[in-house]
Amino acid sequence: MAPVELGLPGVRRTPSTEARPQDDRLIDTFGRVATDLRVSLTDRCNLRCTYCMPAEGLDWLPGPDLLTGAELSRLIGIAVHRLGVREVRFTGGEPLLRKDLAEVLAATAALDPRPSTSLTTNGIGLARRAAELRAAGLDRINVSLDTLRPDRFAAITRRDRLADVLAGMAAARDAGLTPVKVNSVLLRGVNENEAPELLRYCLDQGYQLRFIEQMPLDAQHGWRRSDMVTAQEILALLGKEFELTPMSERRGAAPAERWLVDGGPATVGVIASVTRPFCAACDRTRLTADGALRTCLFATTETDLRGPMRAGADDEELAELWRIAMWGKAKGHGINDDGFTQPDRPMSAIGG
């Protein structure tokens, strides 16, 4: 089954399947092997971050279009048993809004071989669910936090919920969902002056902070490169108050470049997707909440797995669709190319 065209210019041609070696793994034509599956559980979110979506929200996916818990578990099982996936990260939207989250986690943790499991959340509602998620099989958690100031949090997210997020992070740490990783996006003229403050807070609390360059994945398509606080600028801001030493260990497929803080052992990371792309080492494959397979956050094609699955395709047929799609993965995201086109789906509908 060919990828579904999204009506955008510049779609890269999928290589012929005839040239694909006999290999059960998710290999591509550039020698990469995908072992990290990102699973979006919903496109809905209970925040309205200005750099992600408009104040009124978006047109959410209809319920029947979403994968059921059983369908999610089946596809995750195929990825682990037949395709060599070793890590599963649950995302959204806001994955805590998924009512059957604990059941999906438990089914994933019960797989043999057992993949590592993690979840990216905005932290709303995490305080009351952290222990439950840990018991269900979640290994660790990532929480998005762009500011420590209540008024600024309300301005960025359009919700007054900072206290809930901080409580959720503490609950995750106490439940053993460690390391708790904190993802922060700095916005020019909004919160970039908080970079040292955020790092100091995370050091004090035992969290691992990672700054992420703002990417062109907003629903409004209003991203401008000039508004993005770059990795170089982030390091300069941190360098005013901390001594940063580049880590000597190899980065591998990890998206974050890391630095020792004041000699270590604490570290800080920067994910420079725009100015320092790491596409050559990418090991990710992505499944949206409505069952579309994406080879990249910025892909302009998708492969439908929900349709064939509901039409009766067996596990090996679905696995082969997955292999063919990943074989056609592009060399890079193309953000810095003249012909770059932002994908139609925003981040909340793709899954981070």
Short mmCIF file of C-alpha atoms in Angstrom, two decimals:
data_model
loop_
_atom_site.label_atom_id
_atom_site.label_comp_id
_atom_site.label_asym_id
_atom_site.label_seq_id
_atom_site.Cartn_x
_atom_site.Cartn_y
_atom_site.Cartn_z
CA MET A 1 0.00 0.00 0.00
CA ALA A 2 1.45 3.36 -1.00
CA PRO A 3 1.71 6.30 1.39
CA VAL A 4 -1.28 8.63 1.49
CA GLU A 5 -0.46 11.88 -0.29
CA LEU A 6 -1.31 14.96 1.76
CA GLY A 7 -1.60 17.35 -1.18
CA LEU A 8 1.65 19.17 -0.50
CA PRO A 9 4.35 20.08 -3.03
CA GLY A 10 7.77 18.55 -3.00
CA VAL A 11 6.76 15.06 -1.83
CA ARG A 12 9.79 12.76 -2.00
CA ARG A 13 9.41 9.61 -4.07
CA THR A 14 9.39 6.35 -2.15
CA PRO A 15 12.24 4.08 -3.31
CA SER A 16 11.33 0.87 -5.07
CA THR A 17 10.61 -1.99 -2.70
CA GLU A 18 12.53 -4.25 -5.09
CA ALA A 19 15.80 -2.76 -3.85
CA ARG A 20 15.00 -3.43 -0.20
CA PRO A 21 17.12 -6.18 1.37
CA GLN A 22 15.51 -9.11 3.14
CA ASP A 23 15.55 -7.67 6.63
CA ASP A 24 12.68 -7.81 9.12
CA ARG A 25 13.78 -4.59 10.82
CA LEU A 26 12.71 -1.04 9.97
CA ILE A 27 15.65 -0.14 7.77
CA ASP A 28 15.87 2.71 5.27
CA THR A 29 17.96 3.52 2.23
CA PHE A 30 20.42 5.60 4.29
CA GLY A 31 21.43 2.77 6.59
CA ARG A 32 19.34 3.80 9.59
CA VAL A 33 17.34 1.32 11.68
CA ALA A 34 14.25 2.50 13.55
CA THR A 35 13.96 0.98 17.01
CA ASP A 36 12.14 3.83 18.80
CA LEU A 37 8.36 4.00 18.31
CA ARG A 38 6.46 7.20 19.16
CA VAL A 39 2.76 6.50 19.67
CA SER A 40 0.28 9.37 19.78
CA LEU A 41 -2.73 8.42 21.90
CA THR A 42 -4.89 11.45 21.14
CA ASP A 43 -4.72 14.78 19.35
CA ARG A 44 -6.65 16.51 22.16
CA CYS A 45 -4.94 18.76 24.65
CA ASN A 46 -6.06 20.63 27.76
CA LEU A 47 -3.61 23.51 27.24
CA ARG A 48 -3.61 26.02 24.39
CA CYS A 49 0.07 26.93 24.06
CA THR A 50 0.51 29.94 21.82
CA TYR A 51 3.26 28.28 19.75
CA CYS A 52 1.16 25.16 19.18
CA MET A 53 -2.47 26.03 18.50
CA PRO A 54 -5.04 28.87 18.54
CA ALA A 55 -6.90 29.84 21.70
CA GLU A 56 -10.08 28.10 20.55
CA GLY A 57 -8.28 24.81 20.00
CA LEU A 58 -8.53 22.64 16.91
CA ASP A 59 -11.02 20.36 15.20
CA TRP A 60 -10.26 17.18 17.11
CA LEU A 61 -10.34 13.76 15.48
CA PRO A 62 -13.76 12.05 15.69
CA GLY A 63 -13.90 9.19 18.17
CA PRO A 64 -14.40 6.43 15.57
CA ASP A 65 -11.24 7.58 13.76
CA LEU A 66 -9.05 6.95 16.80
CA LEU A 67 -7.34 3.63 17.28
CA THR A 68 -8.94 1.60 20.03
CA GLY A 69 -6.88 0.31 22.92
CA ALA A 70 -6.86 -3.15 21.37
CA GLU A 71 -5.73 -1.75 18.00
CA LEU A 72 -2.96 0.27 19.62
CA SER A 73 -1.75 -2.76 21.53
CA ARG A 74 -1.82 -4.90 18.41
CA LEU A 75 0.29 -2.44 16.40
CA ILE A 76 2.75 -1.96 19.24
CA GLY A 77 3.04 -5.72 19.53
CA ILE A 78 3.77 -6.01 15.80
CA ALA A 79 6.44 -3.32 16.11
CA VAL A 80 8.15 -5.14 18.99
CA HIS A 81 7.77 -8.76 17.87
CA ARG A 82 8.25 -8.40 14.12
CA LEU A 83 10.08 -5.12 13.50
CA GLY A 84 12.68 -4.85 16.24
CA VAL A 85 11.29 -1.88 18.16
CA ARG A 86 12.90 -1.63 21.62
CA GLU A 87 11.52 1.66 22.94
CA VAL A 88 7.94 2.97 23.01
CA ARG A 89 7.17 6.59 23.85
CA PHE A 90 3.52 7.60 24.35
CA THR A 91 2.64 11.13 23.28
CA GLY A 92 -0.28 13.32 22.24
CA GLY A 93 -1.92 15.80 22.23
CA GLU A 94 -2.04 15.13 25.93
CA PRO A 95 -1.79 11.37 26.54
CA LEU A 96 -3.16 11.62 30.10
CA LEU A 97 -6.53 12.43 28.52
CA ARG A 98 -6.69 8.88 27.18
CA LYS A 99 -8.98 6.96 29.55
CA ASP A 100 -7.47 3.56 28.77
CA LEU A 101 -3.86 4.75 29.11
CA ALA A 102 -3.06 2.40 31.99
CA GLU A 103 -4.41 -0.59 30.05
CA VAL A 104 -2.35 0.26 26.95
CA LEU A 105 0.74 0.70 29.12
CA ALA A 106 0.18 -2.62 30.84
CA ALA A 107 -0.21 -4.44 27.52
CA THR A 108 3.00 -2.85 26.23
CA ALA A 109 4.95 -3.70 29.39
CA ALA A 110 3.75 -7.32 29.13
CA LEU A 111 5.37 -7.82 25.72
CA ASP A 112 8.32 -10.19 25.42
CA PRO A 113 10.87 -8.84 24.79
CA ARG A 114 9.72 -5.95 26.96
CA PRO A 115 10.35 -2.53 25.39
CA SER A 116 11.31 0.42 27.55
CA THR A 117 8.34 2.73 28.04
CA SER A 118 8.11 6.48 28.48
CA LEU A 119 5.49 9.20 28.17
CA THR A 120 5.56 12.89 27.25
CA THR A 121 2.96 15.02 29.04
CA ASN A 122 2.15 18.59 29.96
CA GLY A 123 1.77 17.41 33.55
CA ILE A 124 -1.89 18.36 34.09
CA GLY A 125 -3.41 15.54 36.13
CA LEU A 126 -0.10 13.75 36.58
CA ALA A 127 -0.04 14.21 40.36
CA ARG A 128 -3.00 11.87 40.85
CA ARG A 129 -1.97 9.35 38.19
CA ALA A 130 1.80 8.98 38.55
CA ALA A 131 1.68 5.99 40.90
CA GLU A 132 -0.97 4.27 38.77
CA LEU A 133 1.09 4.69 35.62
CA ARG A 134 4.20 3.38 37.32
CA ALA A 135 2.29 0.31 38.48
CA ALA A 136 0.95 -0.22 34.96
CA GLY A 137 4.46 -0.43 33.51
CA LEU A 138 5.62 3.10 32.70
CA ASP A 139 9.38 3.47 33.18
CA ARG A 140 9.91 7.22 33.00
CA ILE A 141 8.34 10.50 32.00
CA ASN A 142 8.99 13.75 30.12
CA VAL A 143 7.15 16.88 31.21
CA SER A 144 6.85 20.09 29.19
CA LEU A 145 7.58 23.23 31.21
CA ASP A 146 8.53 26.56 29.64
CA THR A 147 8.39 28.87 32.65
CA LEU A 148 8.33 28.92 36.45
CA ARG A 149 6.31 32.11 36.68
CA PRO A 150 2.53 31.70 37.08
CA ASP A 151 1.59 34.79 35.06
CA ARG A 152 3.90 33.83 32.23
CA PHE A 153 2.68 30.22 32.30
CA ALA A 154 -0.90 31.46 31.95
CA ALA A 155 0.11 33.72 29.05
CA ILE A 156 1.93 30.95 27.15
CA THR A 157 -0.54 28.11 27.78
CA ARG A 158 -3.73 30.20 28.18
CA ARG A 159 -4.39 28.22 31.37
CA ASP A 160 -3.51 28.97 35.03
CA ARG A 161 -2.15 25.50 35.87
CA LEU A 162 1.53 25.93 36.76
CA ALA A 163 1.05 24.59 40.30
CA ASP A 164 -0.55 21.42 38.90
CA VAL A 165 2.39 20.83 36.56
CA LEU A 166 4.99 21.26 39.31
CA ALA A 167 3.02 18.94 41.58
CA GLY A 168 2.83 16.36 38.79
CA MET A 169 6.57 16.44 38.26
CA ALA A 170 7.21 15.89 41.96
CA ALA A 171 4.70 13.03 42.04
CA ALA A 172 6.39 11.38 39.05
CA ARG A 173 9.77 11.59 40.75
CA ASP A 174 8.35 10.18 43.99
CA ALA A 175 6.65 7.34 42.11
CA GLY A 176 9.96 6.29 40.56
CA LEU A 177 9.27 7.53 37.01
CA THR A 178 12.87 8.58 36.70
CA PRO A 179 14.74 10.26 35.34
CA VAL A 180 12.08 12.95 35.10
CA LYS A 181 13.04 14.87 31.98
CA VAL A 182 11.83 18.44 31.54
CA ASN A 183 11.35 19.83 28.02
CA SER A 184 11.50 23.63 27.69
CA VAL A 185 10.94 25.80 24.63
CA LEU A 186 12.35 29.31 24.83
CA LEU A 187 10.39 31.99 22.98
CA ARG A 188 12.12 35.19 21.96
CA GLY A 189 10.89 38.15 23.93
CA VAL A 190 8.78 35.91 26.18
CA ASN A 191 10.77 33.58 28.41
CA GLU A 192 14.36 33.29 27.17
CA ASN A 193 15.59 35.17 30.23
CA GLU A 194 14.42 32.22 32.37
CA ALA A 195 16.92 29.74 30.95
CA PRO A 196 19.28 29.85 33.98
CA GLU A 197 16.32 29.87 36.40
CA LEU A 198 14.82 26.78 34.80
CA LEU A 199 18.14 24.96 34.96
CA ARG A 200 18.71 25.84 38.59
CA TYR A 201 15.22 24.64 39.51
CA CYS A 202 15.73 21.31 37.75
CA LEU A 203 19.13 20.83 39.37
CA ASP A 204 17.59 21.45 42.79
CA GLN A 205 14.73 19.03 42.16
CA GLY A 206 16.79 16.27 40.55
CA TYR A 207 15.22 16.63 37.11
CA GLN A 208 17.01 16.50 33.75
CA LEU A 209 16.40 19.67 31.73
CA ARG A 210 16.45 19.77 27.94
CA PHE A 211 15.87 22.91 25.93
CA ILE A 212 14.23 22.41 22.53
CA GLU A 213 14.48 24.78 19.61
CA GLN A 214 11.01 25.82 18.51
CA MET A 215 10.07 23.91 15.36
CA PRO A 216 7.67 24.73 12.51
CA LEU A 217 4.87 22.46 13.68
CA ASP A 218 2.27 24.97 14.89
CA ALA A 219 -1.31 24.69 13.69
CA GLN A 220 -1.32 28.35 12.65
CA HIS A 221 1.76 27.93 10.39
CA GLY A 222 3.08 31.12 11.95
CA TRP A 223 6.59 29.89 12.82
CA ARG A 224 9.38 32.27 11.93
CA ARG A 225 13.06 31.44 12.17
CA SER A 226 13.80 34.88 13.56
CA ASP A 227 11.55 34.16 16.58
CA MET A 228 13.39 30.95 17.46
CA VAL A 229 15.94 31.02 20.26
CA THR A 230 18.80 28.96 18.83
CA ALA A 231 20.98 26.38 20.56
CA GLN A 232 23.92 28.79 20.42
CA GLU A 233 21.87 31.47 22.16
CA ILE A 234 20.60 29.02 24.78
CA LEU A 235 24.14 27.96 25.66
CA ALA A 236 25.23 31.58 25.87
CA LEU A 237 22.38 32.36 28.28
CA LEU A 238 23.25 29.41 30.48
CA GLY A 239 26.95 30.17 30.30
CA LYS A 240 26.40 33.44 32.14
CA GLU A 241 25.64 31.53 35.37
CA PHE A 242 26.98 27.99 34.87
CA GLU A 243 30.12 26.32 33.61
CA LEU A 244 29.17 24.01 30.75
CA THR A 245 31.46 21.21 29.58
CA PRO A 246 30.52 19.13 26.51
CA MET A 247 29.89 15.46 27.31
CA SER A 248 32.59 13.19 25.94
CA GLU A 249 30.35 10.17 25.45
CA ARG A 250 28.92 9.47 22.01
CA ARG A 251 25.44 10.84 21.44
CA GLY A 252 24.17 8.00 19.27
CA ALA A 253 20.54 8.45 18.25
CA ALA A 254 19.68 10.64 21.24
CA PRO A 255 18.23 13.98 20.09
CA ALA A 256 19.83 16.04 22.86
CA GLU A 257 23.40 17.23 22.92
CA ARG A 258 24.42 17.27 26.57
CA TRP A 259 26.75 19.32 28.72
CA LEU A 260 28.04 18.75 32.25
CA VAL A 261 26.91 21.54 34.55
CA ASP A 262 29.60 22.98 36.83
CA GLY A 263 31.73 19.89 36.37
CA GLY A 264 28.91 17.37 36.76
CA PRO A 265 27.48 14.93 37.42
CA ALA A 266 24.34 16.94 36.58
CA THR A 267 23.77 17.67 32.90
CA VAL A 268 21.68 19.89 30.65
CA GLY A 269 20.64 19.05 27.12
CA VAL A 270 19.78 21.03 24.01
CA ILE A 271 17.73 19.57 21.18
CA ALA A 272 18.70 21.70 18.20
CA SER A 273 16.42 20.21 15.57
CA VAL A 274 16.65 23.29 13.35
CA THR A 275 20.21 24.62 13.63
CA ARG A 276 22.01 21.32 14.36
CA PRO A 277 19.90 18.58 12.73
CA PHE A 278 20.54 15.00 13.85
CA CYS A 279 18.56 13.28 11.09
CA ALA A 280 21.51 11.08 10.06
CA ALA A 281 21.21 9.17 13.35
CA CYS A 282 17.41 9.17 13.64
CA ASP A 283 15.99 5.87 14.90
CA ARG A 284 12.32 6.86 15.19
CA THR A 285 9.10 5.71 13.62
CA ARG A 286 5.77 7.36 14.46
CA LEU A 287 2.16 6.26 14.78
CA THR A 288 -0.61 8.84 14.99
CA ALA A 289 -3.74 8.48 17.10
CA ASP A 290 -5.78 7.67 13.99
CA GLY A 291 -3.44 4.94 12.81
CA ALA A 292 -1.25 6.77 10.30
CA LEU A 293 2.39 5.77 10.10
CA ARG A 294 4.85 8.66 9.74
CA THR A 295 8.54 8.28 9.01
CA CYS A 296 9.40 11.75 10.34
CA LEU A 297 7.81 14.62 12.28
CA PHE A 298 8.01 16.66 9.08
CA ALA A 299 6.94 13.98 6.60
CA THR A 300 4.48 15.07 3.93
CA THR A 301 3.23 11.54 3.31
CA GLU A 302 1.64 8.99 5.61
CA THR A 303 0.86 5.29 5.41
CA ASP A 304 -2.54 4.19 6.67
CA LEU A 305 -2.42 1.17 8.97
CA ARG A 306 -5.87 1.57 10.50
CA GLY A 307 -7.72 0.95 7.23
CA PRO A 308 -5.97 -2.32 6.32
CA MET A 309 -6.14 -3.48 9.95
CA ARG A 310 -9.88 -2.93 10.14
CA ALA A 311 -10.26 -4.55 6.72
CA GLY A 312 -8.73 -7.77 8.02
CA ALA A 313 -5.00 -7.54 7.29
CA ASP A 314 -2.96 -10.01 9.32
CA ASP A 315 0.04 -9.05 11.45
CA GLU A 316 2.64 -9.82 8.81
CA GLU A 317 0.79 -7.79 6.18
CA LEU A 318 0.73 -4.81 8.52
CA ALA A 319 4.41 -5.32 9.36
CA GLU A 320 5.30 -5.33 5.68
CA LEU A 321 3.41 -2.08 5.09
CA TRP A 322 5.43 -0.62 7.95
CA ARG A 323 8.74 -1.87 6.50
CA ILE A 324 7.98 -0.47 3.05
CA ALA A 325 7.05 2.92 4.47
CA MET A 326 10.22 3.20 6.54
CA TRP A 327 12.36 2.09 3.60
CA GLY A 328 11.26 5.34 1.92
CA LYS A 329 12.24 7.59 4.82
CA ALA A 330 13.83 10.83 3.62
CA LYS A 331 17.44 11.69 4.35
CA GLY A 332 16.46 14.65 6.54
CA HIS A 333 13.59 16.87 7.62
CA GLY A 334 14.48 19.60 5.12
CA ILE A 335 13.72 22.55 7.41
CA ASN A 336 16.77 24.37 6.10
CA ASP A 337 16.02 23.66 2.44
CA ASP A 338 14.61 26.38 0.19
CA GLY A 339 11.66 24.19 -0.76
CA PHE A 340 10.70 23.15 2.78
CA THR A 341 6.96 22.75 3.32
CA GLN A 342 5.50 22.51 6.80
CA PRO A 343 3.31 19.41 7.23
CA ASP A 344 -0.44 19.86 7.37
CA ARG A 345 -0.73 18.10 10.71
CA PRO A 346 0.37 20.20 13.69
CA MET A 347 2.45 18.72 16.51
CA SER A 348 -0.64 17.90 18.58
CA ALA A 349 -1.97 15.69 15.77
CA ILE A 350 1.38 14.03 15.04
CA GLY A 351 2.75 13.29 18.49
CA GLY A 352 6.08 14.60 19.73
#
